[in-house]
PDB file of C-alpha atoms and ligand atoms in Angstrom:
ATOM      1  CA  MET Q   1       0.000   0.000   0.000  1.00  0.00           C
ATOM      2  CA  ARG Q   2       1.318   3.440  -0.890  1.00  0.00           C
ATOM      3  CA  PRO Q   3       0.112   6.339   1.249  1.00  0.00           C
ATOM      4  CA  ALA Q   4      -0.580   9.551  -0.663  1.00  0.00           C
ATOM      5  CA  SER Q   5      -2.015  13.012  -0.132  1.00  0.00           C
ATOM      6  CA  VAL Q   6      -4.466  14.722  -2.411  1.00  0.00           C
ATOM      7  CA  THR Q   7      -2.623  17.821  -3.623  1.00  0.00           C
ATOM      8  CA  ALA Q   8      -5.052  19.040  -6.282  1.00  0.00           C
ATOM      9  CA  VAL Q   9      -8.641  18.376  -7.276  1.00  0.00           C
ATOM     10  CA  GLU Q  10     -10.118  19.908 -10.405  1.00  0.00           C
ATOM     11  CA  THR Q  11     -13.826  19.439 -10.918  1.00  0.00           C
ATOM     12  CA  LEU Q  12     -14.240  19.304 -14.689  1.00  0.00           C
ATOM     13  CA  SER Q  13     -18.005  18.658 -14.624  1.00  0.00           C
ATOM     14  CA  PRO Q  14     -20.607  17.307 -12.188  1.00  0.00           C
ATOM     15  CA  HIS Q  15     -19.297  13.742 -12.603  1.00  0.00           C
ATOM     16  CA  PHE Q  16     -15.625  14.145 -13.610  1.00  0.00           C
ATOM     17  CA  ARG Q  17     -12.685  15.188 -11.442  1.00  0.00           C
ATOM     18  CA  LEU Q  18      -8.932  15.312 -12.035  1.00  0.00           C
ATOM     19  CA  VAL Q  19      -7.165  14.269  -8.849  1.00  0.00           C
ATOM     20  CA  ASP Q  20      -3.447  14.645  -8.060  1.00  0.00           C
ATOM     21  CA  LEU Q  21      -1.985  12.228  -5.514  1.00  0.00           C
ATOM     22  CA  GLU Q  22       1.436  12.908  -4.100  1.00  0.00           C
ATOM     23  CA  GLY Q  23       3.806  11.332  -1.572  1.00  0.00           C
ATOM     24  CA  GLU Q  24       7.233   9.922  -0.833  1.00  0.00           C
ATOM     25  CA  ALA Q  25       5.963   6.426  -1.654  1.00  0.00           C
ATOM     26  CA  LEU Q  26       5.183   7.562  -5.203  1.00  0.00           C
ATOM     27  CA  ARG Q  27       8.805   8.484  -5.945  1.00  0.00           C
ATOM     28  CA  ASP Q  28      11.065   6.243  -8.040  1.00  0.00           C
ATOM     29  CA  VAL Q  29       8.140   4.137  -9.187  1.00  0.00           C
ATOM     30  CA  ALA Q  30       8.178   2.461 -12.598  1.00  0.00           C
ATOM     31  CA  TRP Q  31       4.856   3.133 -14.313  1.00  0.00           C
ATOM     32  CA  GLY Q  32       3.570   2.219 -17.756  1.00  0.00           C
ATOM     33  CA  ILE Q  33       0.570   3.483 -19.714  1.00  0.00           C
ATOM     34  CA  GLY Q  34      -2.487   1.301 -19.170  1.00  0.00           C
ATOM     35  CA  GLN Q  35      -1.504   0.246 -15.663  1.00  0.00           C
ATOM     36  CA  LYS Q  36      -3.917   0.621 -12.758  1.00  0.00           C
ATOM     37  CA  VAL Q  37      -3.984   1.704  -9.136  1.00  0.00           C
ATOM     38  CA  GLN Q  38      -6.402   0.230  -6.612  1.00  0.00           C
ATOM     39  CA  VAL Q  39      -7.443   2.815  -4.071  1.00  0.00           C
ATOM     40  CA  ALA Q  40      -8.525   1.588  -0.645  1.00  0.00           C
ATOM     41  CA  MET Q  41     -11.955   2.806   0.321  1.00  0.00           C
ATOM     42  CA  GLY Q  42     -11.800   3.444   4.056  1.00  0.00           C
ATOM     43  CA  THR Q  43     -10.231   0.923   6.373  1.00  0.00           C
ATOM     44  CA  GLY Q  44     -11.653  -2.356   5.033  1.00  0.00           C
ATOM     45  CA  LEU Q  45     -10.500  -4.421   2.083  1.00  0.00           C
ATOM     46  CA  THR Q  46     -12.731  -2.610  -0.378  1.00  0.00           C
ATOM     47  CA  ALA Q  47     -10.838  -0.933  -3.219  1.00  0.00           C
ATOM     48  CA  ARG Q  48     -11.742   0.770  -6.473  1.00  0.00           C
ATOM     49  CA  THR Q  49      -9.584   0.851  -9.580  1.00  0.00           C
ATOM     50  CA  TYR Q  50      -8.343   3.896 -11.532  1.00  0.00           C
ATOM     51  CA  THR Q  51      -5.931   4.535 -14.404  1.00  0.00           C
ATOM     52  CA  PRO Q  52      -3.096   7.012 -13.875  1.00  0.00           C
ATOM     53  CA  THR Q  53      -2.963   9.594 -16.667  1.00  0.00           C
ATOM     54  CA  SER Q  54       0.657  10.409 -15.765  1.00  0.00           C
ATOM     55  CA  TRP Q  55       3.282   9.600 -13.165  1.00  0.00           C
ATOM     56  CA  ASP Q  56       6.106  11.918 -12.119  1.00  0.00           C
ATOM     57  CA  ALA Q  57       8.510   9.525 -10.386  1.00  0.00           C
ATOM     58  CA  ASP Q  58      10.961  12.322  -9.481  1.00  0.00           C
ATOM     59  CA  ARG Q  59       8.388  14.384  -7.679  1.00  0.00           C
ATOM     60  CA  GLY Q  60       6.319  11.453  -6.423  1.00  0.00           C
ATOM     61  CA  ARG Q  61       3.049  12.458  -8.052  1.00  0.00           C
ATOM     62  CA  THR Q  62       0.387  10.786 -10.135  1.00  0.00           C
ATOM     63  CA  ARG Q  63      -2.929  11.956 -11.566  1.00  0.00           C
ATOM     64  CA  ILE Q  64      -6.214  10.124 -12.095  1.00  0.00           C
ATOM     65  CA  LEU Q  65      -9.422  11.167 -13.827  1.00  0.00           C
ATOM     66  CA  THR Q  66     -12.430   9.962 -11.854  1.00  0.00           C
ATOM     67  CA  PHE Q  67     -15.944   9.479 -13.208  1.00  0.00           C
ATOM     68  CA  SER Q  68     -18.547   9.285 -10.450  1.00  0.00           C
ATOM     69  CA  HIS Q  69     -21.340   7.390 -12.168  1.00  0.00           C
ATOM     70  CA  GLY Q  70     -23.528   6.903  -9.138  1.00  0.00           C
ATOM     71  CA  ASP Q  71     -23.538   5.962  -5.514  1.00  0.00           C
ATOM     72  CA  GLY Q  72     -20.826   3.275  -5.135  1.00  0.00           C
ATOM     73  CA  PRO Q  73     -17.884   3.711  -2.741  1.00  0.00           C
ATOM     74  CA  GLY Q  74     -15.592   4.857  -5.568  1.00  0.00           C
ATOM     75  CA  SER Q  75     -18.066   7.440  -6.822  1.00  0.00           C
ATOM     76  CA  ARG Q  76     -18.607   8.767  -3.290  1.00  0.00           C
ATOM     77  CA  TRP Q  77     -14.851   8.821  -2.609  1.00  0.00           C
ATOM     78  CA  ALA Q  78     -14.079  10.804  -5.756  1.00  0.00           C
ATOM     79  CA  SER Q  79     -16.968  13.240  -5.317  1.00  0.00           C
ATOM     80  CA  GLY Q  80     -16.007  13.987  -1.727  1.00  0.00           C
ATOM     81  CA  LEU Q  81     -12.236  14.467  -2.163  1.00  0.00           C
ATOM     82  CA  HIS Q  82     -10.564  17.642  -0.925  1.00  0.00           C
ATOM     83  CA  VAL Q  83      -6.991  18.892  -1.088  1.00  0.00           C
ATOM     84  CA  GLY Q  84      -5.190  17.618   2.022  1.00  0.00           C
ATOM     85  CA  ASP Q  85      -7.122  14.344   2.217  1.00  0.00           C
ATOM     86  CA  THR Q  86      -5.043  11.189   2.403  1.00  0.00           C
ATOM     87  CA  CYS Q  87      -5.533   7.771   0.859  1.00  0.00           C
ATOM     88  CA  GLN Q  88      -3.720   4.482   0.312  1.00  0.00           C
ATOM     89  CA  PHE Q  89      -3.471   2.481  -2.859  1.00  0.00           C
ATOM     90  CA  PHE Q  90      -1.930  -0.627  -4.401  1.00  0.00           C
ATOM     91  CA  GLY Q  91       0.023  -0.220  -7.577  1.00  0.00           C
ATOM     92  CA  PRO Q  92       0.795   0.799 -10.162  1.00  0.00           C
ATOM     93  CA  ARG Q  93       0.014  -2.719 -11.337  1.00  0.00           C
ATOM     94  CA  ARG Q  94      -0.167  -4.346 -14.712  1.00  0.00           C
ATOM     95  CA  SER Q  95      -3.554  -4.164 -16.388  1.00  0.00           C
ATOM     96  CA  LEU Q  96      -3.479  -3.440 -20.100  1.00  0.00           C
ATOM     97  CA  ASP Q  97       0.014  -4.080 -21.423  1.00  0.00           C
ATOM     98  CA  LEU Q  98       0.466  -1.477 -24.126  1.00  0.00           C
ATOM     99  CA  SER Q  99       4.217  -1.834 -24.460  1.00  0.00           C
ATOM    100  CA  GLY Q 100       5.048  -2.601 -28.038  1.00  0.00           C
ATOM    101  CA  ILE Q 101       1.608  -1.705 -29.379  1.00  0.00           C
ATOM    102  CA  GLU Q 102       1.780  -0.900 -33.049  1.00  0.00           C
ATOM    103  CA  THR Q 103       0.294   2.154 -34.691  1.00  0.00           C
ATOM    104  CA  PRO Q 104      -2.130   3.473 -35.798  1.00  0.00           C
ATOM    105  CA  VAL Q 105      -3.999   2.953 -32.527  1.00  0.00           C
ATOM    106  CA  VAL Q 106      -7.740   3.176 -31.906  1.00  0.00           C
ATOM    107  CA  LEU Q 107      -9.008   3.439 -28.323  1.00  0.00           C
ATOM    108  CA  PHE Q 108     -12.632   2.451 -27.783  1.00  0.00           C
ATOM    109  CA  GLY Q 109     -14.073   3.030 -24.334  1.00  0.00           C
ATOM    110  CA  ASP Q 110     -16.335   5.180 -22.207  1.00  0.00           C
ATOM    111  CA  GLU Q 111     -16.137   7.732 -19.392  1.00  0.00           C
ATOM    112  CA  THR Q 112     -13.896   5.394 -17.379  1.00  0.00           C
ATOM    113  CA  SER Q 113     -11.433   5.317 -20.293  1.00  0.00           C
ATOM    114  CA  PHE Q 114     -10.877   9.067 -20.589  1.00  0.00           C
ATOM    115  CA  GLY Q 115      -7.911   8.787 -18.185  1.00  0.00           C
ATOM    116  CA  LEU Q 116      -6.311   6.093 -20.317  1.00  0.00           C
ATOM    117  CA  GLY Q 117      -6.918   8.289 -23.352  1.00  0.00           C
ATOM    118  CA  ALA Q 118      -5.105  11.183 -21.690  1.00  0.00           C
ATOM    119  CA  ALA Q 119      -2.161   8.929 -20.841  1.00  0.00           C
ATOM    120  CA  LEU Q 120      -2.039   7.566 -24.358  1.00  0.00           C
ATOM    121  CA  ARG Q 121      -2.164  11.007 -25.948  1.00  0.00           C
ATOM    122  CA  ASP Q 122       1.126  11.928 -24.281  1.00  0.00           C
ATOM    123  CA  SER Q 123       2.893   8.672 -25.145  1.00  0.00           C
ATOM    124  CA  PRO Q 124       5.072   7.832 -28.148  1.00  0.00           C
ATOM    125  CA  PRO Q 125       2.670   5.250 -29.646  1.00  0.00           C
ATOM    126  CA  GLY Q 126      -0.283   7.481 -28.773  1.00  0.00           C
ATOM    127  CA  GLY Q 127       0.380  10.190 -31.356  1.00  0.00           C
ATOM    128  CA  GLY Q 128      -2.300   9.966 -34.021  1.00  0.00           C
ATOM    129  CA  THR Q 129      -4.566   7.759 -31.907  1.00  0.00           C
ATOM    130  CA  THR Q 130      -8.256   7.757 -32.818  1.00  0.00           C
ATOM    131  CA  TYR Q 131     -10.598   7.875 -29.825  1.00  0.00           C
ATOM    132  CA  VAL Q 132     -14.140   6.492 -29.917  1.00  0.00           C
ATOM    133  CA  PHE Q 133     -16.122   6.833 -26.680  1.00  0.00           C
ATOM    134  CA  GLU Q 134     -19.663   5.800 -25.778  1.00  0.00           C
ATOM    135  CA  VAL Q 135     -20.993   8.061 -23.035  1.00  0.00           C
ATOM    136  CA  SER Q 136     -24.170   8.620 -21.066  1.00  0.00           C
ATOM    137  CA  ASP Q 137     -24.144  12.395 -21.575  1.00  0.00           C
ATOM    138  CA  VAL Q 138     -22.466  13.915 -24.631  1.00  0.00           C
ATOM    139  CA  ALA Q 139     -23.061  17.488 -23.447  1.00  0.00           C
ATOM    140  CA  GLU Q 140     -21.168  16.788 -20.216  1.00  0.00           C
ATOM    141  CA  SER Q 141     -18.417  14.679 -21.792  1.00  0.00           C
ATOM    142  CA  ARG Q 142     -17.395  17.030 -24.625  1.00  0.00           C
ATOM    143  CA  PRO Q 143     -15.995  19.846 -22.452  1.00  0.00           C
ATOM    144  CA  VAL Q 144     -14.260  17.256 -20.245  1.00  0.00           C
ATOM    145  CA  LEU Q 145     -12.554  15.791 -23.313  1.00  0.00           C
ATOM    146  CA  GLU Q 146     -11.600  19.315 -24.453  1.00  0.00           C
ATOM    147  CA  ALA Q 147     -10.083  19.975 -21.014  1.00  0.00           C
ATOM    148  CA  ILE Q 148      -7.869  16.895 -21.249  1.00  0.00           C
ATOM    149  CA  ARG Q 149      -6.970  17.704 -24.862  1.00  0.00           C
ATOM    150  CA  LEU Q 150      -8.963  14.898 -26.425  1.00  0.00           C
ATOM    151  CA  GLY Q 151     -11.420  17.226 -28.119  1.00  0.00           C
ATOM    152  CA  GLU Q 152     -11.066  15.370 -31.408  1.00  0.00           C
ATOM    153  CA  ALA Q 153     -12.585  12.186 -29.934  1.00  0.00           C
ATOM    154  CA  MET Q 154     -15.677  10.678 -31.528  1.00  0.00           C
ATOM    155  CA  VAL Q 155     -18.382  10.655 -28.849  1.00  0.00           C
ATOM    156  CA  ILE Q 156     -21.522   8.548 -29.122  1.00  0.00           C
ATOM    157  CA  GLU Q 157     -24.423   8.831 -26.673  1.00  0.00           C
ATOM    158  CA  ARG Q 158     -25.674   5.580 -25.176  1.00  0.00           C
ATOM    159  CA  THR Q 159     -29.199   4.438 -25.862  1.00  0.00           C
ATOM    160  CA  ALA Q 160     -31.157   2.109 -23.573  1.00  0.00           C
ATOM    161  CA  ASP Q 161     -31.272  -0.631 -26.213  1.00  0.00           C
ATOM    162  CA  ASP Q 162     -27.554  -0.308 -27.104  1.00  0.00           C
ATOM    163  CA  MET Q 163     -28.480   0.573 -30.687  1.00  0.00           C
ATOM    164  CA  HIS Q 164     -25.841   3.305 -30.508  1.00  0.00           C
ATOM    165  CA  LEU Q 165     -23.163   0.602 -30.691  1.00  0.00           C
ATOM    166  CA  ALA Q 166     -23.949   0.141 -34.383  1.00  0.00           C
ATOM    167  CA  GLY Q 167     -22.416   3.580 -35.045  1.00  0.00           C
ATOM    168  CA  ALA Q 168     -19.280   2.736 -33.081  1.00  0.00           C
ATOM    169  CA  GLU Q 169     -19.076  -0.651 -34.770  1.00  0.00           C
ATOM    170  CA  ALA Q 170     -19.204   0.933 -38.232  1.00  0.00           C
ATOM    171  CA  GLU Q 171     -16.465   3.379 -37.280  1.00  0.00           C
ATOM    172  CA  LEU Q 172     -14.234   0.622 -35.891  1.00  0.00           C
ATOM    173  CA  ALA Q 173     -14.777  -1.521 -39.006  1.00  0.00           C
ATOM    174  CA  ARG Q 174     -13.769   1.446 -41.164  1.00  0.00           C
ATOM    175  CA  LEU Q 175     -10.612   1.986 -39.092  1.00  0.00           C
ATOM    176  CA  ALA Q 176      -9.850  -1.753 -39.150  1.00  0.00           C
ATOM    177  CA  ALA Q 177      -9.721  -1.628 -42.931  1.00  0.00           C
ATOM    178  CA  GLY Q 178      -6.939   0.963 -42.567  1.00  0.00           C
ATOM    179  CA  GLY Q 179      -4.818  -1.477 -40.547  1.00  0.00           C
ATOM    180  CA  ALA Q 180      -5.476  -0.017 -37.084  1.00  0.00           C
ATOM    181  CA  HIS Q 181      -4.607  -1.708 -33.781  1.00  0.00           C
ATOM    182  CA  PHE Q 182      -7.355  -1.612 -31.163  1.00  0.00           C
ATOM    183  CA  ILE Q 183      -7.586  -1.064 -27.422  1.00  0.00           C
ATOM    184  CA  LEU Q 184     -11.039  -1.900 -26.064  1.00  0.00           C
ATOM    185  CA  THR Q 185     -11.915  -0.700 -22.554  1.00  0.00           C
ATOM    186  CA  GLY Q 186     -14.916   0.344 -20.471  1.00  0.00           C
ATOM    187  CA  LYS Q 187     -18.201  -1.553 -20.194  1.00  0.00           C
ATOM    188  CA  ALA Q 188     -17.777  -5.335 -20.491  1.00  0.00           C
ATOM    189  CA  SER Q 189     -20.735  -5.953 -22.823  1.00  0.00           C
ATOM    190  CA  SER Q 190     -19.683  -3.151 -25.182  1.00  0.00           C
ATOM    191  CA  ILE Q 191     -16.178  -4.620 -25.369  1.00  0.00           C
ATOM    192  CA  GLN Q 192     -17.684  -8.012 -26.250  1.00  0.00           C
ATOM    193  CA  HIS Q 193     -19.808  -6.366 -28.931  1.00  0.00           C
ATOM    194  CA  MET Q 194     -16.809  -4.564 -30.447  1.00  0.00           C
ATOM    195  CA  SER Q 195     -14.593  -7.664 -30.223  1.00  0.00           C
ATOM    196  CA  ARG Q 196     -17.146  -9.640 -32.230  1.00  0.00           C
ATOM    197  CA  ALA Q 197     -17.448  -6.850 -34.781  1.00  0.00           C
ATOM    198  CA  LEU Q 198     -13.678  -6.624 -35.181  1.00  0.00           C
ATOM    199  CA  LYS Q 199     -13.398 -10.377 -35.613  1.00  0.00           C
ATOM    200  CA  THR Q 200     -15.998 -10.212 -38.364  1.00  0.00           C
ATOM    201  CA  ALA Q 201     -13.983  -7.406 -39.938  1.00  0.00           C
ATOM    202  CA  GLY Q 202     -10.958  -9.723 -40.012  1.00  0.00           C
ATOM    203  CA  VAL Q 203      -9.063  -8.239 -37.067  1.00  0.00           C
ATOM    204  CA  GLY Q 204      -7.131 -11.021 -35.307  1.00  0.00           C
ATOM    205  CA  SER Q 205      -6.380 -11.091 -31.585  1.00  0.00           C
ATOM    206  CA  ALA Q 206      -2.855  -9.763 -32.211  1.00  0.00           C
ATOM    207  CA  ARG Q 207      -4.426  -6.469 -33.296  1.00  0.00           C
ATOM    208  CA  ALA Q 208      -6.814  -5.993 -30.356  1.00  0.00           C
ATOM    209  CA  LYS Q 209      -6.243  -5.712 -26.601  1.00  0.00           C
ATOM    210  CA  ALA Q 210      -9.221  -5.573 -24.262  1.00  0.00           C
ATOM    211  CA  LYS Q 211      -9.856  -4.863 -20.593  1.00  0.00           C
ATOM    212  CA  ALA Q 212     -13.280  -4.511 -18.966  1.00  0.00           C
ATOM    213  CA  TYR Q 213     -13.440  -1.622 -16.497  1.00  0.00           C
ATOM    214  CA  TRP Q 214     -16.966  -2.265 -15.234  1.00  0.00           C
ATOM    215  CA  ALA Q 215     -20.044  -4.403 -15.769  1.00  0.00           C
ATOM    216  CA  PRO Q 216     -23.636  -3.812 -14.705  1.00  0.00           C
ATOM    217  CA  GLY Q 217     -24.320  -5.517 -11.390  1.00  0.00           C
ATOM    218  CA  LYS Q 218     -20.648  -6.191 -10.608  1.00  0.00           C
ATOM    219  CA  THR Q 219     -18.683  -4.137  -8.107  1.00  0.00           C
ATOM    220  CA  GLY Q 220     -15.045  -3.189  -7.899  1.00  0.00           C
ATOM    221  CA  LEU Q 221     -13.707  -4.905 -11.015  1.00  0.00           C
ATOM    222  CA  ASP Q 222      -9.922  -4.755 -11.195  1.00  0.00           C
TER     223      ASP Q 222
HETATM  224  C1  FAD Z   1      -8.287  -1.512 -14.810  1.00  0.00           C
HETATM  225  C2  FAD Z   1      -9.382  -0.487 -14.514  1.00  0.00           C
HETATM  226  C3  FAD Z   1      -9.131   0.854 -14.685  1.00  0.00           C
HETATM  227  C4  FAD Z   1     -10.135   1.799 -14.418  1.00  0.00           C
HETATM  228  N1  FAD Z   1      -9.856   3.124 -14.571  1.00  0.00           N
HETATM  229  C5  FAD Z   1     -10.790   4.054 -14.244  1.00  0.00           C
HETATM  230  C6  FAD Z   1     -10.501   5.459 -14.313  1.00  0.00           C
HETATM  231  O1  FAD Z   1      -9.375   5.878 -14.632  1.00  0.00           O
HETATM  232  N2  FAD Z   1     -11.487   6.326 -13.990  1.00  0.00           N
HETATM  233  C7  FAD Z   1     -12.737   5.903 -13.578  1.00  0.00           C
HETATM  234  O2  FAD Z   1     -13.599   6.744 -13.292  1.00  0.00           O
HETATM  235  N3  FAD Z   1     -13.033   4.589 -13.518  1.00  0.00           N
HETATM  236  C8  FAD Z   1     -12.096   3.664 -13.813  1.00  0.00           C
HETATM  237  N4  FAD Z   1     -12.386   2.337 -13.728  1.00  0.00           N
HETATM  238  C9  FAD Z   1     -13.780   1.946 -13.435  1.00  0.00           C
HETATM  239  C10 FAD Z   1     -14.138   2.027 -11.972  1.00  0.00           C
HETATM  240  O3  FAD Z   1     -13.213   1.276 -11.202  1.00  0.00           O
HETATM  241  C11 FAD Z   1     -15.570   1.431 -11.844  1.00  0.00           C
HETATM  242  O4  FAD Z   1     -16.498   2.214 -12.517  1.00  0.00           O
HETATM  243  C12 FAD Z   1     -15.977   1.238 -10.400  1.00  0.00           C
HETATM  244  O5  FAD Z   1     -17.030   0.303 -10.373  1.00  0.00           O
HETATM  245  C13 FAD Z   1     -16.477   2.491  -9.732  1.00  0.00           C
HETATM  246  O6  FAD Z   1     -16.693   2.213  -8.371  1.00  0.00           O
HETATM  247  P1  FAD Z   1     -18.027   2.594  -7.597  1.00  0.00           P
HETATM  248  O7  FAD Z   1     -17.752   2.239  -6.157  1.00  0.00           O
HETATM  249  O8  FAD Z   1     -18.437   3.992  -7.932  1.00  0.00           O
HETATM  250  O9  FAD Z   1     -19.119   1.625  -8.167  1.00  0.00           O
HETATM  251  P2  FAD Z   1     -19.302   0.076  -7.790  1.00  0.00           P
HETATM  252  O10 FAD Z   1     -19.746  -0.079  -6.368  1.00  0.00           O
HETATM  253  O11 FAD Z   1     -18.048  -0.662  -8.158  1.00  0.00           O
HETATM  254  O12 FAD Z   1     -20.449  -0.341  -8.781  1.00  0.00           O
HETATM  255  C14 FAD Z   1     -21.841  -0.309  -8.436  1.00  0.00           C
HETATM  256  C15 FAD Z   1     -22.636  -0.532  -9.710  1.00  0.00           C
HETATM  257  O13 FAD Z   1     -22.533   0.630 -10.509  1.00  0.00           O
HETATM  258  C16 FAD Z   1     -22.491   0.268 -11.882  1.00  0.00           C
HETATM  259  N5  FAD Z   1     -21.290   0.918 -12.488  1.00  0.00           N
HETATM  260  C17 FAD Z   1     -19.988   0.743 -12.165  1.00  0.00           C
HETATM  261  N6  FAD Z   1     -19.206   1.548 -12.911  1.00  0.00           N
HETATM  262  C18 FAD Z   1     -20.042   2.241 -13.723  1.00  0.00           C
HETATM  263  C19 FAD Z   1     -19.841   3.221 -14.726  1.00  0.00           C
HETATM  264  N7  FAD Z   1     -18.634   3.687 -15.032  1.00  0.00           N
HETATM  265  N8  FAD Z   1     -20.930   3.713 -15.382  1.00  0.00           N
HETATM  266  C20 FAD Z   1     -22.174   3.286 -15.065  1.00  0.00           C
HETATM  267  N9  FAD Z   1     -22.436   2.354 -14.122  1.00  0.00           N
HETATM  268  C21 FAD Z   1     -21.378   1.842 -13.458  1.00  0.00           C
HETATM  269  C22 FAD Z   1     -22.489  -1.247 -11.941  1.00  0.00           C
HETATM  270  O14 FAD Z   1     -23.799  -1.703 -12.220  1.00  0.00           O
HETATM  271  C23 FAD Z   1     -22.095  -1.674 -10.560  1.00  0.00           C
HETATM  272  O15 FAD Z   1     -22.667  -2.886 -10.188  1.00  0.00           O
HETATM  273  C24 FAD Z   1     -11.407   1.383 -13.960  1.00  0.00           C
HETATM  274  C25 FAD Z   1     -11.645   0.015 -13.752  1.00  0.00           C
HETATM  275  C26 FAD Z   1     -10.654  -0.911 -14.028  1.00  0.00           C
HETATM  276  C27 FAD Z   1     -10.945  -2.367 -13.804  1.00  0.00           C
END
């Protein structure tokens, strides 16, 4: 467990916050894009998982972008954070291994993937990445994406029947034809949908990496 202090909190919208965590235990840490941290919620064993957008190992500082979707412990933790608060977390730990990923890259995900998108944007393989996000509220998400310099992302609003995925599927199939490599993150069922679509489009497993960040009815996926 690494203890850390909250040194900055920027509320980007009602549900999104950029949070800086800093501490001695964050110095000299080897971090890679796509890795995760698991933040302890209170004193028990409960933890919630987030994706660092950056890690300054000299200064001992990392940043996460939290999306508070509702009323779970993670959502409440992120919504209630103040500068000066302390927390403990495991990690960084391996999650998506993006070392050696070939370009051009396409990231498909949702609100929980914006942090990964921000990390990717600043990385060598990330230049020229295409971002496709399904979101619950386009009007809220657009300015958040602008703020983290992902304003060019394609943003698709969810529909109750998941019909919106057809639009994302068509876009991914088009990009697949151009030889893209895919990173699929976010909601488990959407990842499954996109994986099937990519397979149909002839994209083999070597060209697609996937990691579910949440699933309806499940808690605290890591
Ligand atoms: C490797 C990894 C990296 C992640 N990185 C990030 C990140 O950088 N930023 C971030 O905000 N999240 C990230 N997540 C997702 C985050 O950990 C989950 O959304 C988590 O469930 C939130 O905790 P909670 O306590 O608010 O909800 P929980 O108590 O875990 O979930 C309660 C219920 O809420 C629903 N739910 C969970 N997540 C969502 C959601 N996003 N949208 C709608 N409904 C939801 C489900 O039905 C679930 O059963 C990541 C997850 C993983 C596994």
